[in-house]
Coordinates of C-alpha atoms in Angstrom, one line a residue:
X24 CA 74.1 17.4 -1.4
X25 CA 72.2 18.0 2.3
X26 CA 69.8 20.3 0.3
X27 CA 68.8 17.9 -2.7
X28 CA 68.4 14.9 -0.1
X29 CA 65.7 17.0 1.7
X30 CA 64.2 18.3 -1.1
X31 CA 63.5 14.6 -2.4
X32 CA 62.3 13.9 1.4
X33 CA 60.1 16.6 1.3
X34 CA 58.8 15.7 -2.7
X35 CA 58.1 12.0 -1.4
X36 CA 56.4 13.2 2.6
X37 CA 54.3 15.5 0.0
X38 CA 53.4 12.5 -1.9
X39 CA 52.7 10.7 0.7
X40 CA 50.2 13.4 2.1
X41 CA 48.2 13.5 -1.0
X42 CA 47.9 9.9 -1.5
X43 CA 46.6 9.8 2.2
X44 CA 44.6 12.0 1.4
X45 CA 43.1 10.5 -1.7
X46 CA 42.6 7.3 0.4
X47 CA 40.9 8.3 3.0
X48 CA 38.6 10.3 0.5
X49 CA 37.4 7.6 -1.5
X50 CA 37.6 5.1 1.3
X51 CA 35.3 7.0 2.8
X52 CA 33.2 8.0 -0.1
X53 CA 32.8 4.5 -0.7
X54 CA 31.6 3.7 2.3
X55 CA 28.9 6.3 2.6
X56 CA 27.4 5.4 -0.6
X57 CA 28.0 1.8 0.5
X58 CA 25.8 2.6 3.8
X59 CA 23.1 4.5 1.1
X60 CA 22.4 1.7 -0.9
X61 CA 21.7 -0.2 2.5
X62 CA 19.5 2.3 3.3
X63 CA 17.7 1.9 0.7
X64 CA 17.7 -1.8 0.1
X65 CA 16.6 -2.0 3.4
X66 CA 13.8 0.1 3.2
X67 CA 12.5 -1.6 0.0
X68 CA 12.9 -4.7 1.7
X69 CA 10.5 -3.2 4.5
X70 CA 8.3 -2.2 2.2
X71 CA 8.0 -6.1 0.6
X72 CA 7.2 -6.6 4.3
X73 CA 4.4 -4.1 4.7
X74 CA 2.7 -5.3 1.5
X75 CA 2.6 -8.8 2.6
X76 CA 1.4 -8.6 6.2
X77 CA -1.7 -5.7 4.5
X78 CA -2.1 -8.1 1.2
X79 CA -2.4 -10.9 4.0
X80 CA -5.3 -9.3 6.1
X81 CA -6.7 -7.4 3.0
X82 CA -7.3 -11.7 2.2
X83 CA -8.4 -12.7 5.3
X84 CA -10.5 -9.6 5.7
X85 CA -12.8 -11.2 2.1
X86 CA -12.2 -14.8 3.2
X87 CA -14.1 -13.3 6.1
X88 CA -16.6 -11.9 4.3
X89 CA -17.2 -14.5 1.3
X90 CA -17.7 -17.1 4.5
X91 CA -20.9 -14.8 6.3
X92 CA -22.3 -14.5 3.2
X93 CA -21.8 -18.0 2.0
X94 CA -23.8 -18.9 5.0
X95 CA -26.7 -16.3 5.2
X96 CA -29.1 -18.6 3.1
X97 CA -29.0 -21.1 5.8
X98 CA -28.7 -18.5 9.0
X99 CA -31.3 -16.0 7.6
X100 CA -34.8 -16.4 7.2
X101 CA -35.8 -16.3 3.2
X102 CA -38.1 -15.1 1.9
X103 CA -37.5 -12.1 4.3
X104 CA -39.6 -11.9 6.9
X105 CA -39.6 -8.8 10.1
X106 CA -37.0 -10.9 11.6
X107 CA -35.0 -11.0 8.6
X108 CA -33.3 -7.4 9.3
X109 CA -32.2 -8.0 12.8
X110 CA -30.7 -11.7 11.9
X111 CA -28.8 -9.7 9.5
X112 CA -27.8 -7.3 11.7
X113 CA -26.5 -9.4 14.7
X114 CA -24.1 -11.1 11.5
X115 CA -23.2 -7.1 10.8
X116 CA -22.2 -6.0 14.2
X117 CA -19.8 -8.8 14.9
X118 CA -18.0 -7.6 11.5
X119 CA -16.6 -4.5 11.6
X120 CA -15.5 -4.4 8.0
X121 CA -18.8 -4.2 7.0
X122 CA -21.1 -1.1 7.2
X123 CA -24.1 -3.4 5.9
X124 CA -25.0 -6.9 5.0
X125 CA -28.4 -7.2 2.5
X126 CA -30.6 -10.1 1.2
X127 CA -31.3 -9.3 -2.4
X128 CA -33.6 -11.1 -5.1
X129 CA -31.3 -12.4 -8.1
X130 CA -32.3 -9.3 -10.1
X131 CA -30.5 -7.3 -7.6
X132 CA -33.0 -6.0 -5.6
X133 CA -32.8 -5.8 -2.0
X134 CA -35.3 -7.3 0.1
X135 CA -34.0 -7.5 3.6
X136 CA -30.8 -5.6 5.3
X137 CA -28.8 -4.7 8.4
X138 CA -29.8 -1.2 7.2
X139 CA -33.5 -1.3 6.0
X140 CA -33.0 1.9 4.6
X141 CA -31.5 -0.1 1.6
X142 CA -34.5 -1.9 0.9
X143 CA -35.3 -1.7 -2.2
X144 CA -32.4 0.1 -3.3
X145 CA -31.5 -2.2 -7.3
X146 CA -27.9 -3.2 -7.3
X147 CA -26.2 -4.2 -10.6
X148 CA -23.3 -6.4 -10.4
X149 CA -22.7 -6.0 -14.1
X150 CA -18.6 -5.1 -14.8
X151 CA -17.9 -6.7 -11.5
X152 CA -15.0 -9.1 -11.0
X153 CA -14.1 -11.8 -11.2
X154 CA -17.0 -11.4 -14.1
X155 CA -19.6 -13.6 -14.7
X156 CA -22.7 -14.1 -16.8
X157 CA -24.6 -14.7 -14.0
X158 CA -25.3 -12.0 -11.4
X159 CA -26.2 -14.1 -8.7
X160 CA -23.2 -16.5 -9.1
X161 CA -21.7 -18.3 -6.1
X162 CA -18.8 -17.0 -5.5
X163 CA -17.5 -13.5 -3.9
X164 CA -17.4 -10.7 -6.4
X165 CA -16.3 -6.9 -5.8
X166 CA -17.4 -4.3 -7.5
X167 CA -15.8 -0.4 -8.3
X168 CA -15.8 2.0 -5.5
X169 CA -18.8 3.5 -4.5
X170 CA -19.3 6.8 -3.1
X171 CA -21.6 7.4 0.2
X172 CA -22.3 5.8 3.7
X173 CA -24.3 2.9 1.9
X174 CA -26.1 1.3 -0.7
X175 CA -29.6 3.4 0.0
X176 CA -27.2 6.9 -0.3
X177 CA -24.8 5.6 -2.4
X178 CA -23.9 5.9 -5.9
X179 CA -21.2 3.7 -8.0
X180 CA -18.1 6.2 -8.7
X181 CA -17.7 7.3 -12.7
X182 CA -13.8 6.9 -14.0
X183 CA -13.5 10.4 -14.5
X184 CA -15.8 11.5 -11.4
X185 CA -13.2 10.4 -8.4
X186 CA -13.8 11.7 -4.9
X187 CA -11.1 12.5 -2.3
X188 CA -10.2 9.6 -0.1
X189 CA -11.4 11.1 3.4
X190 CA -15.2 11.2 1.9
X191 CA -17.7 8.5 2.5
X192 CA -17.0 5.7 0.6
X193 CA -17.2 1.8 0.5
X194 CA -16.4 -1.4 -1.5
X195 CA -19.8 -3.6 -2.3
X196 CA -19.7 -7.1 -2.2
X197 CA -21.6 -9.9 -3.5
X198 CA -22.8 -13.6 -3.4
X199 CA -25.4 -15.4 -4.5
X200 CA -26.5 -18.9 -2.6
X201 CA -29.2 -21.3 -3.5
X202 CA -31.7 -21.7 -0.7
X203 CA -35.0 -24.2 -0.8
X204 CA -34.7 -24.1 -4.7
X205 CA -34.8 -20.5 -4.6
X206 CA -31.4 -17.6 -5.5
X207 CA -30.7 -15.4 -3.7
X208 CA -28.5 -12.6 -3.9
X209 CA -26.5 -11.3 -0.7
X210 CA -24.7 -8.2 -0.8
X211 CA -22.1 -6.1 1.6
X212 CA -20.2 -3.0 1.7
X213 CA -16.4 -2.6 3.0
X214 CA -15.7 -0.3 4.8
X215 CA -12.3 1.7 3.7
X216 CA -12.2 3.3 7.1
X217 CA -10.9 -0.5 8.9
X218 CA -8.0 -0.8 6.9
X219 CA -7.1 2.9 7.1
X220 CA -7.2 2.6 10.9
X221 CA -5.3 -0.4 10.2
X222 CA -1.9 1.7 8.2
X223 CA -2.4 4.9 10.6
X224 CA -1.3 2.3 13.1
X225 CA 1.9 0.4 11.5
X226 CA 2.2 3.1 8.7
X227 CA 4.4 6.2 9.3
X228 CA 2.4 8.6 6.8
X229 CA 5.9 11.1 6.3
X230 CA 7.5 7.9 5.1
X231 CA 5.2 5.3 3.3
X232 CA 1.9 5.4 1.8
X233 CA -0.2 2.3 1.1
X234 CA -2.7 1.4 -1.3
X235 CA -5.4 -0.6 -2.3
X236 CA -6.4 -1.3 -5.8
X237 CA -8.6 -3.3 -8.3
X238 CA -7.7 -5.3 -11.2
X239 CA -8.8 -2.7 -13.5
X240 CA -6.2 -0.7 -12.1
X241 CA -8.5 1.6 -10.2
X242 CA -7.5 2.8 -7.0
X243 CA -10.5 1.9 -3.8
X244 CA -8.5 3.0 -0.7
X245 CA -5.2 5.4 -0.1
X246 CA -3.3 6.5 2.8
X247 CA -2.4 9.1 0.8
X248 CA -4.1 12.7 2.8
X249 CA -6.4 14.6 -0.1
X250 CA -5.6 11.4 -2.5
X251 CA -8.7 11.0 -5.3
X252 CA -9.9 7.5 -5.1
X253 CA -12.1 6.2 -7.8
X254 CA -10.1 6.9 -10.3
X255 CA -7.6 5.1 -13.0
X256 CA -5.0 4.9 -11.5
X257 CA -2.7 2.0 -13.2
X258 CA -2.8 1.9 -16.6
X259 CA -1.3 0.4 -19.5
X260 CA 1.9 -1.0 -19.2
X261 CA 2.3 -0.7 -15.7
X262 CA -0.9 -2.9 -15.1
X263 CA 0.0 -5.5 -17.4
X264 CA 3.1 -5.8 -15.1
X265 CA 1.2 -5.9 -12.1
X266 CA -1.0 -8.7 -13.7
X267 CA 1.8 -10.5 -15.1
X268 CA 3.9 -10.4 -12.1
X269 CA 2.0 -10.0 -9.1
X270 CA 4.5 -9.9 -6.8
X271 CA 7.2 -7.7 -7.2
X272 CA 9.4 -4.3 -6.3
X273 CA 10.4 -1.1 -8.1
X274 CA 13.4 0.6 -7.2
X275 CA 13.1 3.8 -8.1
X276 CA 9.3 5.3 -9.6
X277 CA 7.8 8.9 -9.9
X278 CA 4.7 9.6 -7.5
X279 CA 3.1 12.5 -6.9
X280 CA 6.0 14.4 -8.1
X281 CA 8.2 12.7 -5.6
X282 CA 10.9 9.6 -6.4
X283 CA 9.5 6.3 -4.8
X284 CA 10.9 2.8 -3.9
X285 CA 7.5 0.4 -4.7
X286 CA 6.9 -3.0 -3.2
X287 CA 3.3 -4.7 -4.8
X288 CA 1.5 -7.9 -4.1
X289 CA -1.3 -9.7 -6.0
X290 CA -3.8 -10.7 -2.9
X291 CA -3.9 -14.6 -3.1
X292 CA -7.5 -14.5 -3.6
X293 CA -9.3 -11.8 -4.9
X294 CA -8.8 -9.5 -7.7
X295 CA -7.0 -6.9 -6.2
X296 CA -3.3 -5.2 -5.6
X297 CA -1.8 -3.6 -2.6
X298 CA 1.1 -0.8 -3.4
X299 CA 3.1 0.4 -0.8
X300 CA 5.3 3.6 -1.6
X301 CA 8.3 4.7 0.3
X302 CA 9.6 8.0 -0.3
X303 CA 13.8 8.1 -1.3
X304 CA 14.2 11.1 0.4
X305 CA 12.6 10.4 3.5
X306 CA 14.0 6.7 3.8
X307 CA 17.8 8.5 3.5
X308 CA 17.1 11.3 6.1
X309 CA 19.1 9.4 8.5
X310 CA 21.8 8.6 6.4
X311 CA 22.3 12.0 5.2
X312 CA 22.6 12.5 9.0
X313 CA 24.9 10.2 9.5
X314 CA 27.0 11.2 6.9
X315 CA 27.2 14.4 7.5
X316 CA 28.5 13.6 11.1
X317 CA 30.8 10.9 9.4
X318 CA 32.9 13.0 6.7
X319 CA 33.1 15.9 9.4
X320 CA 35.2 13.7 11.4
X321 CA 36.9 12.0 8.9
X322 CA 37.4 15.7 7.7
X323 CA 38.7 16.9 11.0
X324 CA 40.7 14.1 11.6
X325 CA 42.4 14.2 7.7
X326 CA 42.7 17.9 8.2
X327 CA 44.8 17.8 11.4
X328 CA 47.0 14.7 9.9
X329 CA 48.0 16.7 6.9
X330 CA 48.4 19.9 9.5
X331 CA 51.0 17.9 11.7
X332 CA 52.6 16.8 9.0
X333 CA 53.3 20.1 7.0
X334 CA 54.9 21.0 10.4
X335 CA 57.2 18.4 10.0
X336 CA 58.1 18.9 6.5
X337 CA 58.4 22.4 7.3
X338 CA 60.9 21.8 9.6
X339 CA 62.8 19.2 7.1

């Protein structure tokens, strides 16, 4: 009778160990992956962050821009005289966006610049954006990627022809303005470099990447190291999202062979997107930490429970 009673004490203290045991497992499972998916969530939600405060400058920035070339008609002296140049190039050096700001005819052909070596360089603004049938119109337009320091080096970059990121490249600009019944045709280049400096600075590269691109889907600036800019880079469905949406996240993405959490934004303004990537496995680096120190002492712990009370069964 003594020896059945302890064998049922013993089934029901065994019992008791494995379900324990199970609890403690899953409770703790679950809260590990709990703790993951707030990892992650919060990292895509820094991500929405990052894209608004870069869409937000990456606007200012052109507001910027489209406001000293909205007033050059009236500031600069037109037709260009020898003054002409170094008006234009006191406007330049306060903007440090800008590699160049140009007076051009409204053929496109420059007649007076911050850089004289562009004089005379011929710029088309044909396939620029917003389009318009007139190339001088009123309003700022931006045009693909161009590779070089400037217009008088420079060359517009081919789809199929991209160059690596870290080459000279820059973003032109144009407006056209009215003056004494005349057109004219003013014309800048951006300078990719000031908003590189600007994500080496807020942007930890092992984590996030940021990007810049046009409503054609073409990508102008990366943080990306030994990324090809230039090139088609959003395409098909995925751009009619972004154009459809314009504001938006994607949980989980393939880039670069690598899975990414993506926030985008629509600038306000101007026809172009800003991306910003975070990679999965970097964002949950610190929770596989964590974890790992976690479920070792929730491992520990379990394993010297069940341990004392073997002891004690043992003994029954």
């Amino acid at each position: 009778m003594a020896g059945s009673t302890t064998r049922r004490y013993t089934t029901l203290l065994v019992g008791l160990q494995l379900l324990l045991a199970t609890i403690v497992i899953a409770g703790s499972l679950s809260h590990v992956f709990s703790l993951r998916r707030a990892a992650l969530d919060q990292h895509l939600e820094a991500a929405v962050g990052q894209a608004r405060i870069v869409e937000d400058q990456l606007t200012q920035t052109l507001n910027l821009a489209n406001l000293t070339l909205q007033g050059l008609a009236e500031a600069v002296t037109l037709p260009p005289e020898p003054a002409s140049n170094a008006q234009l190039e006191q406007f330049q050096r306060r903007l440090l966006f800008l590699r160049s700001i140009s007076a051009a005819e409204p053929g496109g052909r420059i007649v007076a610049s911050s850089n004289p070596e562009n004089i005379g360089q011929l710029i088309s603004t044909a396939g620029w954006t917003p389009p318009s049938p007139d190339p001088a119109a009123n309003f700022l337009r931006l045009g693909p990627l161009w590779a070089g320091r400037d217009f008088a080096d420079g060359r517009a970059i081919r789809n199929d022809e991209p160059i690596p990121g870290d080459a000279l490249n820059f973003v032109p600009l144009a407006r056209g303005e009215a003056h004494l019944g005349n057109q004219w045709l003013f014309v800048a280049t951006l300078n990719p470099d000031y908003f590189l400096n600007h994500f080496s600075r807020h942007i930890d590269p092992a984590l996030a990447t940021v990007e810049i691109i046009d409503w054609e889907g073409r990508l102008l600036i990366s943080s990306r190291e030994g990324d090809l800019v230039g090139r088609p880079y959003v395409t098909g469905a995925d751009l009619s999202r972004l154009h459809d949406e314009e504001i938006g996240s994607i949980p989980e993405e393939i880039e670069h062979g690598r899975t990414v959490m993506t926030a985008f934004r629509a600038s306000r303004s101007y026809p172009l997107f800003v991306m910003v990537h975070v990679d999965r496995e970097a964002a949950l680096r610190q929770w596989a930490a964590d974890t790992r120190q976690t479920l070792t002492m929730i491992g520990l712990g379990l394993l010297t429970l069940l341990v004392l009370s073997s002891v004690v069964i043992i003994r029954l």
